[in-house]
Short mmCIF file of C-alpha atoms and ligand atoms in Angstrom, two decimals:
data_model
loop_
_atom_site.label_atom_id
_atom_site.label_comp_id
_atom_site.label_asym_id
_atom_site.label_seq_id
_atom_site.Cartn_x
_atom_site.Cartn_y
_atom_site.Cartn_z
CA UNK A 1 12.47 1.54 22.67
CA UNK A 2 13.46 0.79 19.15
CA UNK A 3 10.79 2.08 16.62
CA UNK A 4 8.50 -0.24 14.25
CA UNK A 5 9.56 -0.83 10.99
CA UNK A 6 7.48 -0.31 7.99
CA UNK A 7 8.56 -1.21 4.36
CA UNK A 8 6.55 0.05 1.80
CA UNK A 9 5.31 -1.55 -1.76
CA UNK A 10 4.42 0.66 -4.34
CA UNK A 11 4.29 0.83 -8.38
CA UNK A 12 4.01 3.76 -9.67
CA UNK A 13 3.82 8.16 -8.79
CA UNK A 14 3.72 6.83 -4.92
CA UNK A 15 1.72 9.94 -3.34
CA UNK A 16 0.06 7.21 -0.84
CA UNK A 17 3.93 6.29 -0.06
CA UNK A 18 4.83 9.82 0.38
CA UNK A 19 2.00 10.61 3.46
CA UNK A 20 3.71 7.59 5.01
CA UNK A 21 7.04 8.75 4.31
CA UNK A 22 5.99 12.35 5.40
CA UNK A 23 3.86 11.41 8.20
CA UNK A 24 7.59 9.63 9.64
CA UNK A 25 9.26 12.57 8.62
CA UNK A 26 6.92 15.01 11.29
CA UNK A 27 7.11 12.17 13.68
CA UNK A 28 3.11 11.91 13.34
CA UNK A 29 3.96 8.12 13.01
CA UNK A 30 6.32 6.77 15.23
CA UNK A 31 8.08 4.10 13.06
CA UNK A 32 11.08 4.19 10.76
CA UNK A 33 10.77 3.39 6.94
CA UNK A 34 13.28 0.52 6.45
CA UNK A 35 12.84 0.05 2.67
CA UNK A 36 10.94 0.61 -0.05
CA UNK A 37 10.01 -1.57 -2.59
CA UNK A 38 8.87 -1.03 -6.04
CA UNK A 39 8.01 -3.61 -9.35
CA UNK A 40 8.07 -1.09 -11.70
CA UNK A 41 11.18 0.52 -13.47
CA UNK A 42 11.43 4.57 -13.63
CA UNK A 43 8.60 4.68 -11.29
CA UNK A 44 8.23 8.36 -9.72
CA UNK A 45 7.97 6.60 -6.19
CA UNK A 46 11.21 5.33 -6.72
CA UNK A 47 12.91 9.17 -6.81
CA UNK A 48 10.37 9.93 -3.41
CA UNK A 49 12.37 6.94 -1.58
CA UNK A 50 15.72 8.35 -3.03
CA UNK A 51 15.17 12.15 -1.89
CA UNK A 52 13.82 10.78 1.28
CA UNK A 53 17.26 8.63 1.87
CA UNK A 54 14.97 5.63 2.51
CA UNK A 55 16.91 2.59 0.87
CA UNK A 56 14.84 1.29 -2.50
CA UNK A 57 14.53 -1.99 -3.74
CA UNK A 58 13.84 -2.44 -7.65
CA UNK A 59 12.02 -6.01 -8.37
CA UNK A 60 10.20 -5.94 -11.68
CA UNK A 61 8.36 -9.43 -12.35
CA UNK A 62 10.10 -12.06 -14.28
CA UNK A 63 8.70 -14.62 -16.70
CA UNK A 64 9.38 -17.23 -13.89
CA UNK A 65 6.80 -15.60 -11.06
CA UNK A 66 7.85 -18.06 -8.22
CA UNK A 67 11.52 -16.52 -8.64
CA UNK A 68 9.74 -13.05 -8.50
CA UNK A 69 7.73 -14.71 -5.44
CA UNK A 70 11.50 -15.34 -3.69
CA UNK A 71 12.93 -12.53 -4.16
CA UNK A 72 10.27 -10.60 -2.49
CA UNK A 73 10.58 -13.12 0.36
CA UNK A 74 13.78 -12.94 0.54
CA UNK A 75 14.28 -8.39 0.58
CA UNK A 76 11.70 -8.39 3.30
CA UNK A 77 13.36 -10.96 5.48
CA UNK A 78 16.46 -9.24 5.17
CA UNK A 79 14.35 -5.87 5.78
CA UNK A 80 12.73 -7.36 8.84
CA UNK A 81 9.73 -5.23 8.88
CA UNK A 82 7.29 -4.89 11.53
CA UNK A 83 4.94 -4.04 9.28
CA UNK A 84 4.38 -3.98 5.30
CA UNK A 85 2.53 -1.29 3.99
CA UNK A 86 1.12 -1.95 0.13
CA UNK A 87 0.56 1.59 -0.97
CA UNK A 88 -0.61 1.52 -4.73
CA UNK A 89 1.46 -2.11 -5.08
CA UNK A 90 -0.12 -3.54 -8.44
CA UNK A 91 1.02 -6.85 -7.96
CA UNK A 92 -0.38 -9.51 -6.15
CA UNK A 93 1.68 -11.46 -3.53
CA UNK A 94 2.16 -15.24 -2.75
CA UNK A 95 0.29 -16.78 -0.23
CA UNK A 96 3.85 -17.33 1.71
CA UNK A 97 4.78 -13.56 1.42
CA UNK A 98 1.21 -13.27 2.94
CA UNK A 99 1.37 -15.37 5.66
CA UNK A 100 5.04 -14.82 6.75
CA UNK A 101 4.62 -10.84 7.17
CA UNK A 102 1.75 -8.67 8.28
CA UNK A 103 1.11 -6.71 5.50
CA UNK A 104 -1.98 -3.92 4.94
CA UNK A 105 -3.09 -2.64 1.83
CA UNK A 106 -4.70 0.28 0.78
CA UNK A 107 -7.33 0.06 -1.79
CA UNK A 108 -9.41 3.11 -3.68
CA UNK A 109 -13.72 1.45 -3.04
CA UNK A 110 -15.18 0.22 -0.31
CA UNK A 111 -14.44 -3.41 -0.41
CA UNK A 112 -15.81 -5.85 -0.63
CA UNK A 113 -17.05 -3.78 -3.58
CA UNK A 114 -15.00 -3.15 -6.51
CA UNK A 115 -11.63 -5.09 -5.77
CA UNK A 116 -9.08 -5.47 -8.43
CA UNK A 117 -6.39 -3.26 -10.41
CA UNK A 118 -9.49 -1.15 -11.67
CA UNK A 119 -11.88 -0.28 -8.79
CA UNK A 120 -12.60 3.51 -9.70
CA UNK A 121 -13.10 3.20 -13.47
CA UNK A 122 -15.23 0.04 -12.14
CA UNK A 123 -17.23 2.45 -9.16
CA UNK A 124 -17.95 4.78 -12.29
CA UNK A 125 -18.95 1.78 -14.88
CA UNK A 126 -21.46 0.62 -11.90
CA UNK A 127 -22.92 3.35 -11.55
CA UNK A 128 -22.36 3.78 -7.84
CA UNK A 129 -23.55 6.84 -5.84
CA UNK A 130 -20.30 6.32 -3.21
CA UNK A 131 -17.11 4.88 -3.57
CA UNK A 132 -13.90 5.32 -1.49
CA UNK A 133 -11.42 3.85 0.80
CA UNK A 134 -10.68 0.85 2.10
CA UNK A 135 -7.39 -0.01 4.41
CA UNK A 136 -7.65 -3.64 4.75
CA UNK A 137 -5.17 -6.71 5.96
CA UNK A 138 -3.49 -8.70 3.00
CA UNK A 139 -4.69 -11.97 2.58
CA UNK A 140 -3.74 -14.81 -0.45
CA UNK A 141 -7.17 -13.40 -1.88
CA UNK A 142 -7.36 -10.34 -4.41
CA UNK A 143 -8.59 -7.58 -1.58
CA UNK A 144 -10.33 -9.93 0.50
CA UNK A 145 -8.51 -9.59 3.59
CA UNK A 146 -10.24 -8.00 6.87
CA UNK A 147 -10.56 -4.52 6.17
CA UNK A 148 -9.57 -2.01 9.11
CA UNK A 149 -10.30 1.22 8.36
CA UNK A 150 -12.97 3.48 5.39
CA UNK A 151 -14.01 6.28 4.25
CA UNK A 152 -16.54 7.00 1.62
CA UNK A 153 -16.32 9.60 -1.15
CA UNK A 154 -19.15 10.39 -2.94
CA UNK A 155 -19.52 10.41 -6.71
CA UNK A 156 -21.01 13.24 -8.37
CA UNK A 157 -22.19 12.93 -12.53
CA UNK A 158 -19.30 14.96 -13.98
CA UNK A 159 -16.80 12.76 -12.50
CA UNK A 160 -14.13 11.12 -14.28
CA UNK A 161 -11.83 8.20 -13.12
CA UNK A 162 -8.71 10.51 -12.74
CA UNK A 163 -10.71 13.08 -11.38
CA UNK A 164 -12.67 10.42 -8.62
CA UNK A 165 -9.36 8.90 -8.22
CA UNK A 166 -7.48 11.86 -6.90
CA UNK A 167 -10.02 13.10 -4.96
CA UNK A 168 -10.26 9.39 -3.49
CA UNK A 169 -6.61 9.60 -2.62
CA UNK A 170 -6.99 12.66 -0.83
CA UNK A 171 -9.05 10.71 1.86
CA UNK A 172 -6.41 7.66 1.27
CA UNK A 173 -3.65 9.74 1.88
CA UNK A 174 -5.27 10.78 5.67
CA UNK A 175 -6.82 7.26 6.28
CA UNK A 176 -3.54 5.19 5.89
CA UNK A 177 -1.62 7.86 8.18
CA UNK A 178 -4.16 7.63 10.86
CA UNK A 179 -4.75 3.31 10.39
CA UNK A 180 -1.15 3.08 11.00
CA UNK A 181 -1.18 5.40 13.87
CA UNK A 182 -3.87 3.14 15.15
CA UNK A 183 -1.78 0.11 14.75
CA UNK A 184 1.59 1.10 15.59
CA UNK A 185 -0.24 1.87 18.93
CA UNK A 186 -1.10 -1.70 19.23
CA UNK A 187 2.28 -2.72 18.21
CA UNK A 188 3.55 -1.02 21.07
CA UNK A 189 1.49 -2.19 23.76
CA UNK A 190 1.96 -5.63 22.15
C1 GAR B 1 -3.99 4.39 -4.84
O1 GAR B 1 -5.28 4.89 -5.07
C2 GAR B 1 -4.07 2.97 -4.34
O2 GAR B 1 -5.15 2.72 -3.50
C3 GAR B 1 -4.23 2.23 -5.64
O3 GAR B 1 -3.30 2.83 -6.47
C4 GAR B 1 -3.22 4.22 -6.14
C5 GAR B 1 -1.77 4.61 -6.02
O4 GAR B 1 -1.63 6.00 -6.01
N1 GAR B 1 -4.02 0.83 -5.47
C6 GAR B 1 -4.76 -0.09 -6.08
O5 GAR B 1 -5.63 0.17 -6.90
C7 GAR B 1 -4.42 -1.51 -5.71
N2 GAR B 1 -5.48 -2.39 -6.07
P1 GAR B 1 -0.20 6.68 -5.83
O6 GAR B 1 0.75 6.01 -6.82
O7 GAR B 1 -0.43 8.12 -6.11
O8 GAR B 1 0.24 6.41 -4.41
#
């Protein structure tokens, strides 16, 4: 049986890519990373792609968004993924991209709380007790989509937002390896 194919999305240091990429590696995932692509120049995920030999696509945004909107289209057609995984992707996609591939994202709160580019510093601005993880389906909305899989992390008063983030990723990192587990499963039986 041929294995699923994933393509990733990510944007910048790509640590949520790399348990993906790692989790192939170790065959804890049965799938095969077809592609990665990334939006933002010198991005460190970039070099994780590269050193794992998993083929990277560059695709910063233009001024003209619908060309940007195309050309994403168009590398994941040509990747012909089973599944897109957004892993720290800060863009948002087109409604086609959305609808033509089954994409899940992973997102630091517990939607529907705190969606957006800024949900920890947001978490922290609240005032929250909890935050954490969300692994949801991508929809045309900005993290609205049907969420999956989460995992709280609680907040304590000395946090900061790079100090709640990472320790939000370290439960992001295990969630996303074990959601995809879950749905590869499915993909299978499918
Ligand atoms: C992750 O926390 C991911 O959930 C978040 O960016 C981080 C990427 O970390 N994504 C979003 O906030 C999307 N709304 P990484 O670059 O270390 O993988």
């Amino acid at each position: 049986m041929t294995k699923a194919r994933l393509v990733i999305l990510a944007s910048g240091n790509g640590s949520i890519a790399q348990s993906i990429i790692d989790a192939v590696a170790s065959k804890v995932l049965d799938a095969q990373v077809v592609g990665l692509i990334c939006d933002k120049e010198n991005a460190q995920v970039i070099e994780r792609a590269k050193s794992a030999g998993i083929s990277e696509f560059l695709i910063p945004m233009k001024s003209d968004r619908k060309l940007w909107d195309s050309e994403i289209i168009n590398t994941l057609e040509e990747l012909s993924p089973d599944l897109v995984v957004s892993a720290g992707f800060m863009r948002i996609l087109s409604a086609e991209c959305v609808e033509r591939f089954r994409i899940v994202n992973s997102h630091p709160a517990l939607l529907p709380l705190f969606p957006g580019a800024h949900a920890v510093r947001d978490a922290l601005a609240a005032g929250a007790k909890e935050t954490g993880v969300s692994i949801h389906w991508v929809d045309s909305g900005v993290d609205t989509g049907e969420v999956i899989a989460q995992e709280s992390v609680s907040i304590s008063a000395s946090d900061t937002e790079v100090i709640l983030h990472e320790r939000i990723k370290i439960a992001e990192r295990k969630l996303i390896v074990a959601t995809l587990q879950t749905l590869l499963a499915d993909h299978v039986r499918s």
